[in-house]
GROMACS .gro file of C-alpha atoms in nm:
model
  392
    1ASP     CA    1  12.707  -1.819  -4.099
    2LEU     CA    2  12.706  -2.167  -3.950
    3LYS     CA    3  12.345  -2.204  -4.065
    4ASP     CA    4  12.462  -2.147  -4.424
    5MET     CA    5  12.706  -2.437  -4.405
    6ALA     CA    6  12.658  -2.809  -4.450
    7GLN     CA    7  12.699  -3.031  -4.146
    8LEU     CA    8  12.942  -3.318  -4.119
    9LEU     CA    9  12.850  -3.556  -3.836
   10LEU     CA   10  13.125  -3.781  -3.701
   11ARG     CA   11  13.007  -4.062  -3.473
   12THR     CA   12  13.262  -4.237  -3.250
   13ARG     CA   13  13.107  -4.526  -3.063
   14GLY     CA   14  13.299  -4.795  -2.887
   15PRO     CA   15  13.526  -4.848  -2.586
   16ARG     CA   16  13.670  -4.515  -2.481
   17ALA     CA   17  13.997  -4.684  -2.390
   18ILE     CA   18  14.073  -4.742  -2.757
   19PHE     CA   19  14.170  -4.376  -2.797
   20ALA     CA   20  14.449  -4.416  -2.546
   21GLY     CA   21  14.646  -4.607  -2.808
   22HIS     CA   22  14.489  -4.471  -3.124
   23ARG     CA   23  14.434  -4.135  -3.290
   24LEU     CA   24  14.141  -4.020  -3.500
   25LEU     CA   25  14.242  -3.793  -3.790
   26LEU     CA   26  14.006  -3.585  -4.004
   27HIS     CA   27  14.176  -3.486  -4.330
   28LEU     CA   28  14.124  -3.373  -4.689
   29ASP     CA   29  14.321  -3.395  -5.012
   30PHE     CA   30  14.579  -3.125  -5.087
   31GLY     CA   31  14.412  -3.042  -5.419
   32HIS     CA   32  14.089  -2.950  -5.238
   33ALA     CA   33  14.243  -2.740  -4.961
   34ASP     CA   34  14.144  -2.414  -5.132
   35LYS     CA   35  13.792  -2.533  -5.217
   36ILE     CA   36  13.640  -2.571  -4.867
   37ARG     CA   37  13.683  -2.479  -4.502
   38VAL     CA   38  13.573  -2.694  -4.210
   39PHE     CA   39  13.480  -2.538  -3.875
   40TYR     CA   40  13.459  -2.708  -3.535
   41GLY     CA   41  13.366  -2.583  -3.192
   42GLY     CA   42  13.452  -2.883  -2.977
   43SER     CA   43  13.195  -3.051  -2.758
   44GLY     CA   44  13.040  -2.716  -2.659
   45ALA     CA   45  12.802  -2.513  -2.871
   46GLU     CA   46  12.937  -2.165  -2.792
   47LEU     CA   47  12.989  -1.971  -3.114
   48GLU     CA   48  13.311  -1.809  -2.998
   49LYS     CA   49  13.472  -2.154  -2.974
   50PHE     CA   50  13.425  -2.233  -3.341
   51LYS     CA   51  13.739  -2.209  -3.553
   52PRO     CA   52  13.856  -2.338  -3.893
   53VAL     CA   53  14.025  -2.674  -3.854
   54LEU     CA   54  14.059  -2.775  -4.220
   55GLY     CA   55  14.125  -2.580  -4.539
   56GLY     CA   56  14.405  -2.362  -4.670
   57SER     CA   57  14.728  -2.477  -4.508
   58LYS     CA   58  14.540  -2.705  -4.267
   59LEU     CA   59  14.513  -3.049  -4.424
   60SER     CA   60  14.438  -3.255  -4.113
   61TYR     CA   61  14.286  -3.225  -3.767
   62THR     CA   62  14.308  -3.463  -3.473
   63VAL     CA   63  13.962  -3.532  -3.333
   64ARG     CA   64  13.948  -3.591  -2.959
   65PRO     CA   65  13.618  -3.758  -2.873
   66GLY     CA   66  13.471  -3.645  -2.543
   67ARG     CA   67  13.424  -3.880  -2.254
   68HIS     CA   68  13.045  -3.856  -2.265
   69CYS     CA   69  12.992  -3.740  -2.625
   70HIS     CA   70  12.977  -3.985  -2.915
   71GLU     CA   71  12.901  -3.732  -3.188
   72SER     CA   72  13.105  -3.441  -3.321
   73VAL     CA   73  12.941  -3.185  -3.552
   74PHE     CA   74  13.162  -3.008  -3.809
   75TYR     CA   75  13.047  -2.733  -4.047
   76VAL     CA   76  13.163  -2.733  -4.409
   77GLU     CA   77  13.184  -2.412  -4.612
   78GLY     CA   78  13.230  -2.411  -4.990
   79LEU     CA   79  13.485  -2.158  -5.119
   80ALA     CA   80  13.483  -2.225  -5.494
   81PHE     CA   81  13.215  -2.295  -5.750
   82PRO     CA   82  13.257  -2.581  -5.997
   83ASP     CA   83  13.472  -2.476  -6.291
   84ARG     CA   84  13.679  -2.619  -6.575
   85THR     CA   85  13.944  -2.762  -6.342
   86PHE     CA   86  13.710  -2.843  -6.051
   87GLU     CA   87  13.402  -3.061  -6.092
   88GLY     CA   88  13.264  -2.949  -5.756
   89LEU     CA   89  13.321  -3.272  -5.564
   90VAL     CA   90  13.526  -3.263  -5.242
   91SER     CA   91  13.613  -3.567  -5.029
   92LEU     CA   92  13.668  -3.558  -4.654
   93HIS     CA   93  13.825  -3.855  -4.480
   94VAL     CA   94  13.854  -3.977  -4.123
   95THR     CA   95  14.130  -4.226  -4.045
   96LEU     CA   96  14.192  -4.428  -3.730
   97LEU     CA   97  14.567  -4.443  -3.665
   98GLU     CA   98  14.735  -4.691  -3.436
   99SER     CA   99  14.997  -4.532  -3.212
  100PRO     CA  100  15.288  -4.778  -3.178
  101GLU     CA  101  15.582  -4.758  -2.947
  102LYS     CA  102  15.776  -4.434  -2.929
  103GLY     CA  103  15.988  -4.364  -3.238
  104LEU     CA  104  15.776  -4.569  -3.477
  105LEU     CA  105  15.535  -4.430  -3.735
  106GLU     CA  106  15.162  -4.444  -3.684
  107SER     CA  107  14.982  -4.691  -3.908
  108PRO     CA  108  14.627  -4.648  -4.045
  109ILE     CA  109  14.378  -4.913  -3.943
  110PHE     CA  110  14.061  -4.784  -4.102
  111THR     CA  111  13.951  -4.493  -4.322
  112ASP     CA  112  13.602  -4.369  -4.396
  113SER     CA  113  13.516  -4.096  -4.649
  114VAL     CA  114  13.228  -3.869  -4.739
  115VAL     CA  115  13.185  -3.663  -5.058
  116PHE     CA  116  13.037  -3.313  -5.070
  117ARG     CA  117  12.925  -3.139  -5.386
  118VAL     CA  118  12.957  -2.762  -5.399
  119ALA     CA  119  12.610  -2.628  -5.485
  120PRO     CA  120  12.607  -2.494  -5.844
  121TRP     CA  121  12.519  -2.137  -5.939
  122ILE     CA  122  12.170  -2.135  -6.092
  123MET     CA  123  12.015  -1.866  -6.313
  124THR     CA  124  11.648  -1.770  -6.285
  125PRO     CA  125  11.430  -1.704  -6.593
  126ASN     CA  126  11.254  -1.371  -6.632
  127THR     CA  127  10.918  -1.552  -6.644
  128GLN     CA  128  10.935  -1.588  -6.264
  129GLN     CA  129  10.778  -1.337  -6.029
  130PRO     CA  130  11.029  -1.060  -5.944
  131LEU     CA  131  11.135  -0.999  -5.584
  132GLU     CA  132  11.335  -0.680  -5.630
  133VAL     CA  133  11.399  -0.436  -5.914
  134PHE     CA  134  11.721  -0.246  -5.985
  135VAL     CA  135  11.743   0.050  -6.222
  136CYS     CA  136  12.016   0.304  -6.300
  137ARG     CA  137  11.944   0.675  -6.294
  138TRP     CA  138  12.075   0.872  -6.591
  139VAL     CA  139  12.156   1.244  -6.586
  140LEU     CA  140  12.100   1.469  -6.886
  141GLY     CA  141  12.417   1.607  -7.037
  142ALA     CA  142  12.654   1.374  -6.849
  143PRO     CA  143  12.920   1.192  -7.054
  144ALA     CA  144  12.787   0.849  -7.143
  145LEU     CA  145  12.978   0.526  -7.177
  146PRO     CA  146  12.899   0.349  -7.504
  147ALA     CA  147  12.649   0.066  -7.480
  148ALA     CA  148  12.806  -0.277  -7.468
  149GLY     CA  149  12.561  -0.319  -7.714
  150SER     CA  150  11.507  -1.953  -5.684
  151ALA     CA  151  11.482  -2.040  -5.547
  152PRO     CA  152  11.115  -2.079  -5.651
  153ARG     CA  153  11.106  -1.717  -5.774
  154SER     CA  154  11.343  -1.498  -5.970
  155ARG     CA  155  11.558  -1.287  -5.740
  156PHE     CA  156  11.575  -0.977  -5.955
  157SER     CA  157  11.446  -0.801  -6.261
  158ARG     CA  158  11.675  -0.559  -6.444
  159PHE     CA  159  11.594  -0.268  -6.671
  160SER     CA  160  11.842  -0.087  -6.896
  161PRO     CA  161  11.725   0.249  -7.034
  162SER     CA  162  11.870   0.377  -7.360
  163VAL     CA  163  11.796   0.748  -7.356
  164ASP     CA  164  12.001   1.038  -7.219
  165ASP     CA  165  11.759   1.152  -6.948
  166ASN     CA  166  11.565   0.873  -6.783
  167GLU     CA  167  11.383   1.041  -6.496
  168GLY     CA  168  11.052   0.952  -6.661
  169PHE     CA  169  11.174   0.597  -6.713
  170VAL     CA  170  11.276   0.559  -6.347
  171ALA     CA  171  10.939   0.696  -6.237
  172ALA     CA  172  10.753   0.456  -6.467
  173VAL     CA  173  10.952   0.156  -6.345
  174GLY     CA  174  10.889   0.269  -5.986
  175ALA     CA  175  10.514   0.280  -6.051
  176LEU     CA  176  10.522  -0.071  -6.197
  177ALA     CA  177  10.729  -0.199  -5.905
  178GLU     CA  178  10.480  -0.048  -5.662
  179ARG     CA  179  10.190  -0.217  -5.840
  180ALA     CA  180  10.380  -0.546  -5.822
  181GLN     CA  181  10.454  -0.482  -5.452
  182CYS     CA  182  10.820  -0.519  -5.538
  183PRO     CA  183  11.095  -0.303  -5.378
  184LEU     CA  184  11.284  -0.075  -5.615
  185THR     CA  185  11.653   0.012  -5.580
  186VAL     CA  186  11.773   0.309  -5.784
  187CYS     CA  187  12.145   0.306  -5.855
  188PRO     CA  188  12.251   0.674  -5.858
  189VAL     CA  189  12.506   0.830  -6.092
  190PRO     CA  190  12.792   0.834  -5.834
  191GLN     CA  191  12.757   0.455  -5.808
  192ASN     CA  192  12.697   0.373  -6.173
  193ARG     CA  193  12.946   0.635  -6.300
  194GLN     CA  194  12.729   0.710  -6.601
  195ASP     CA  195  12.698   0.341  -6.693
  196ARG     CA  196  12.327   0.274  -6.735
  197TRP     CA  197  12.356  -0.085  -6.862
  198ILE     CA  198  12.302  -0.283  -6.541
  199GLN     CA  199  12.155  -0.567  -6.751
  200ASP     CA  200  12.500  -0.608  -6.907
  201GLU     CA  201  12.702  -0.586  -6.586
  202VAL     CA  202  12.534  -0.843  -6.359
  203GLU     CA  203  12.326  -1.159  -6.370
  204PHE     CA  204  12.129  -1.269  -6.066
  205GLY     CA  205  12.102  -1.632  -5.961
  206TYR     CA  206  12.108  -1.842  -5.649
  207VAL     CA  207  12.260  -2.145  -5.479
  208GLN     CA  208  12.054  -2.409  -5.307
  209ALA     CA  209  12.141  -2.690  -5.069
  210PRO     CA  210  11.890  -2.910  -4.884
  211HIS     CA  211  11.918  -2.684  -4.580
  212LYS     CA  212  11.966  -2.338  -4.731
  213THR     CA  213  11.897  -2.117  -5.035
  214PHE     CA  214  12.037  -1.770  -5.093
  215PRO     CA  215  12.096  -1.539  -5.392
  216VAL     CA  216  12.431  -1.496  -5.566
  217VAL     CA  217  12.514  -1.221  -5.813
  218PHE     CA  218  12.740  -1.307  -6.110
  219ASP     CA  219  12.959  -1.011  -6.211
  220SER     CA  220  13.051  -0.996  -6.580
  221PRO     CA  221  13.403  -0.921  -6.707
  222ARG     CA  222  13.284  -0.612  -6.902
  223ASP     CA  223  13.396  -0.390  -6.609
  224ARG     CA  224  13.271  -0.045  -6.705
  225GLY     CA  225  13.123   0.220  -6.481
  226LEU     CA  226  12.917  -0.033  -6.283
  227LYS     CA  227  13.207  -0.268  -6.217
  228ASP     CA  228  13.224  -0.195  -5.842
  229PHE     CA  229  12.848  -0.187  -5.787
  230PRO     CA  230  12.795  -0.565  -5.731
  231VAL     CA  231  13.064  -0.583  -5.462
  232ARG     CA  232  12.987  -0.255  -5.288
  233SER     CA  233  12.608  -0.257  -5.302
  234ILE     CA  234  12.492  -0.618  -5.347
  235LEU     CA  235  12.740  -0.852  -5.177
  236GLY     CA  236  12.638  -0.902  -4.813
  237PRO     CA  237  12.595  -1.152  -4.527
  238ASP     CA  238  12.310  -1.331  -4.706
  239PHE     CA  239  12.397  -1.242  -5.065
  240GLY     CA  240  12.681  -1.414  -5.247
  241TYR     CA  241  12.908  -1.291  -5.527
  242VAL     CA  242  13.103  -1.460  -5.804
  243ALA     CA  243  13.301  -1.314  -6.094
  244ARG     CA  244  13.508  -1.432  -6.388
  245GLN     CA  245  13.761  -1.227  -6.584
  246ALA     CA  246  13.854  -1.226  -6.952
  247PRO     CA  247  14.236  -1.218  -6.967
  248GLU     CA  248  14.217  -1.226  -7.347
  249GLY     CA  249  14.021  -0.900  -7.334
  250ALA     CA  250  13.645  -0.856  -7.297
  251SER     CA  251  13.428  -0.817  -7.606
  252SER     CA  252  13.066  -0.711  -7.638
  253LEU     CA  253  12.963  -1.077  -7.609
  254ASP     CA  254  13.097  -1.083  -7.251
  255SER     CA  255  12.821  -0.850  -7.135
  256PHE     CA  256  12.540  -1.033  -6.959
  257GLY     CA  257  12.272  -0.907  -7.191
  258ASN     CA  258  12.428  -1.194  -7.383
  259LEU     CA  259  12.336  -1.441  -7.109
  260GLU     CA  260  11.979  -1.567  -7.071
  261VAL     CA  261  11.805  -1.879  -6.942
  262SER     CA  262  11.490  -2.052  -7.057
  263PRO     CA  263  11.204  -2.162  -6.831
  264PRO     CA  264  11.192  -2.537  -6.749
  265VAL     CA  265  11.184  -2.740  -7.071
  266THR     CA  266  11.187  -3.098  -7.198
  267VAL     CA  267  11.404  -3.151  -7.506
  268ARG     CA  268  11.378  -3.481  -7.695
  269GLY     CA  269  11.259  -3.656  -7.383
  270LYS     CA  270  11.529  -3.509  -7.157
  271GLU     CA  271  11.403  -3.286  -6.877
  272TYR     CA  272  11.570  -2.960  -6.778
  273PRO     CA  273  11.375  -2.863  -6.464
  274LEU     CA  274  11.585  -2.549  -6.420
  275GLY     CA  275  11.580  -2.451  -6.788
  276ARG     CA  276  11.878  -2.412  -7.022
  277ILE     CA  277  12.126  -2.127  -7.035
  278LEU     CA  278  12.143  -1.940  -7.369
  279ILE     CA  279  12.465  -1.766  -7.478
  280GLY     CA  280  12.506  -1.555  -7.789
  281SER     CA  281  12.806  -1.652  -8.001
  282SER     CA  282  12.954  -1.639  -8.350
  283PHE     CA  283  12.864  -1.870  -8.634
  284PRO     CA  284  13.121  -2.153  -8.641
  285ARG     CA  285  13.384  -1.980  -8.849
  286VAL     CA  286  13.726  -1.828  -8.801
  287GLY     CA  287  13.740  -1.478  -8.658
  288GLY     CA  288  13.395  -1.450  -8.498
  289ARG     CA  289  13.338  -1.320  -8.146
  290ARG     CA  290  13.265  -1.558  -7.860
  291MET     CA  291  13.195  -1.513  -7.491
  292ALA     CA  292  13.512  -1.528  -7.279
  293THR     CA  293  13.640  -1.881  -7.224
  294ALA     CA  294  13.643  -1.838  -6.846
  295VAL     CA  295  13.274  -1.745  -6.840
  296ARG     CA  296  13.169  -2.025  -7.075
  297ASP     CA  297  13.373  -2.280  -6.877
  298PHE     CA  298  13.211  -2.162  -6.554
  299LEU     CA  299  12.858  -2.194  -6.693
  300LEU     CA  300  12.925  -2.539  -6.841
  301ALA     CA  301  13.073  -2.663  -6.512
  302GLN     CA  302  12.751  -2.591  -6.319
  303LYS     CA  303  12.591  -2.872  -6.529
  304VAL     CA  304  12.233  -2.826  -6.414
  305GLN     CA  305  12.133  -2.581  -6.692
  306ALA     CA  306  12.327  -2.725  -6.992
  307PRO     CA  307  12.420  -2.410  -7.191
  308VAL     CA  308  12.335  -2.368  -7.560
  309GLU     CA  309  12.528  -2.129  -7.786
  310LEU     CA  310  12.319  -1.934  -8.036
  311PHE     CA  311  12.430  -1.732  -8.339
  312SER     CA  312  12.410  -1.366  -8.227
  313ASP     CA  313  12.726  -1.224  -8.387
  314TRP     CA  314  12.524  -1.108  -8.688
  315LEU     CA  315  12.419  -0.814  -8.468
  316HIS     CA  316  12.648  -0.514  -8.414
  317VAL     CA  317  12.630  -0.548  -8.034
  318GLY     CA  318  12.557  -0.919  -8.055
  319HIS     CA  319  12.359  -0.989  -7.738
  320VAL     CA  320  12.119  -1.279  -7.732
  321ASP     CA  321  11.859  -1.069  -7.547
  322GLU     CA  322  11.836  -0.841  -7.853
  323PHE     CA  323  11.642  -1.100  -8.052
  324LEU     CA  324  11.476  -1.337  -7.805
  325SER     CA  325  11.290  -1.327  -7.477
  326PHE     CA  326  11.058  -1.552  -7.277
  327VAL     CA  327  10.723  -1.435  -7.144
  328PRO     CA  328  10.468  -1.611  -6.921
  329ALA     CA  329  10.166  -1.776  -7.085
  330PRO     CA  330   9.859  -1.939  -6.926
  331ASP     CA  331   9.866  -2.259  -7.132
  332ARG     CA  332  10.085  -2.526  -7.292
  333LYS     CA  333  10.439  -2.501  -7.154
  334GLY     CA  334  10.347  -2.198  -6.945
  335PHE     CA  335  10.556  -1.959  -7.153
  336ARG     CA  336  10.619  -1.831  -7.505
  337LEU     CA  337  10.946  -1.753  -7.681
  338LEU     CA  338  10.939  -1.412  -7.847
  339LEU     CA  339  11.178  -1.411  -8.141
  340ALA     CA  340  11.279  -1.106  -8.343
  341SER     CA  341  11.282  -1.191  -8.714
  342PRO     CA  342  11.462  -0.994  -8.990
  343SER     CA  343  11.226  -1.137  -9.252
  344ALA     CA  344  10.920  -1.034  -9.048
  345CYS     CA  345  11.067  -0.685  -9.022
  346TYR     CA  346  11.113  -0.665  -9.398
  347GLN     CA  347  10.755  -0.779  -9.447
  348LEU     CA  348  10.633  -0.502  -9.216
  349LEU     CA  349  10.843  -0.239  -9.397
  350ARG     CA  350  10.705  -0.351  -9.736
  351GLU     CA  351  10.350  -0.324  -9.601
  352LYS     CA  352  10.421   0.032  -9.483
  353GLN     CA  353  10.575   0.116  -9.821
  354GLU     CA  354  10.263  -0.008 -10.001
  355GLU     CA  355  10.050   0.205  -9.766
  356GLY     CA  356  10.239   0.515  -9.879
  357TYR     CA  357  10.487   0.557  -9.592
  358GLY     CA  358  10.802   0.486  -9.796
  359GLU     CA  359  10.959   0.823  -9.715
  360ALA     CA  360  10.917   0.776  -9.338
  361ALA     CA  361  11.260   0.797  -9.172
  362MET     CA  362  11.373   0.535  -8.922
  363PHE     CA  363  11.534   0.611  -8.581
  364GLN     CA  364  11.411   0.971  -8.564
  365ALA     CA  365  11.380   0.975  -8.183
  366GLY     CA  366  11.632   0.888  -7.916
  367LEU     CA  367  11.935   0.794  -8.127
  368ASP     CA  368  12.180   1.071  -8.206
  369ARG     CA  369  12.474   1.027  -8.444
  370VAL     CA  370  12.290   0.739  -8.615
  371PRO     CA  371  12.189   0.746  -8.986
  372LYS     CA  372  11.815   0.789  -9.041
  373PRO     CA  373  11.736   0.609  -9.366
  374THR     CA  374  11.383   0.602  -9.506
  375ILE     CA  375  11.183   0.284  -9.556
  376ASN     CA  376  11.241   0.316  -9.932
  377GLU     CA  377  11.619   0.342  -9.882
  378ILE     CA  378  11.628   0.038  -9.652
  379LEU     CA  379  11.428  -0.176  -9.896
  380ALA     CA  380  11.646  -0.061 -10.187
  381ASN     CA  381  11.969  -0.161 -10.008
  382GLU     CA  382  12.041  -0.499 -10.170
  383GLU     CA  383  12.354  -0.566  -9.963
  384LEU     CA  384  12.160  -0.510  -9.641
  385ARG     CA  385  11.881  -0.739  -9.757
  386LYS     CA  386  12.122  -1.021  -9.844
  387PHE     CA  387  12.288  -0.995  -9.503
  388ASN     CA  388  11.953  -1.009  -9.326
  389ASP     CA  389  11.851  -1.311  -9.533
  390TYR     CA  390  12.172  -1.479  -9.418
  391ALA     CA  391  12.103  -1.389  -9.055
  392GLN     CA  392  11.744  -1.516  -9.083
   0.00000   0.00000   0.00000
């Protein structure tokens, strides 16, 4: 764990006798006491000697420089990501105190400070090469929950089947993962509790400091059957975890199918080397759904991927991944944006109608308890057409 932490190096050079009448104090501000922990093992390097000396209720620590050692190495651990009330900056101070005669207060002579920034959580675009694939197994006849609608490489790819029995789907994904030489983890029914929508439950990202990079899973506030899966099966010694809740109550827009990120882009001359986060939201009007405030505040506070809110509330489920996706491309920017278009769909349906397929019914396979209108009926529905024109 020490290798995961940032180092703080304190150099104390000068006459050793000065510490007979002075004290060296390492301290942090009260408001940051729950944001970091600082560990120190003394002049030795034995792991068992390391202990937390700052953080929590410990606001200061007296440093005792060794007789023959002029450098003390401390290890700093971040405990909280940047958020609405925390910009991610933490200051540590060292103060030289003069020890006067007995009964008098110590007086500071000199203070030096250093600022640490907690590494932000960073999303990876699905145009990156996958390292690991997760998929949920679905059992025929089991009660289903309703659908909620790098590092240099992407840490995970996620697939969310939408049929009642997905053994064939799991096998097909396994074959693709094998071709890609990518390990496959199948989440069984006892773990997913009949919740197949892993895409909606978690988002994979990472944190990166100059000395260390490791993945961090972001757990959504939707909290259905998969709610315990990230903590029980993903969180580990080299895999972080972060979550945000929706005290106002989670809506469909709080599922992480409603959270995507673009590849690296340049917008009006401004570079976004890590891409931009895309969140589905309502059109600016009263009464529309929006992603939970706590989640939006968290994403904005990371700063490095400047989120953009897109109008997705025209959809019943309302997830941004239902109408856009990025795919790799060999030229230009290195990717393409695939965008689902209501008007393009209407054009396709009119073409099929002209070819004589007007009585073909939609949604015949895989969707029970859903109306199955014909192409003619869809094109004759004026109210539906007007709404789709508005959405377009």
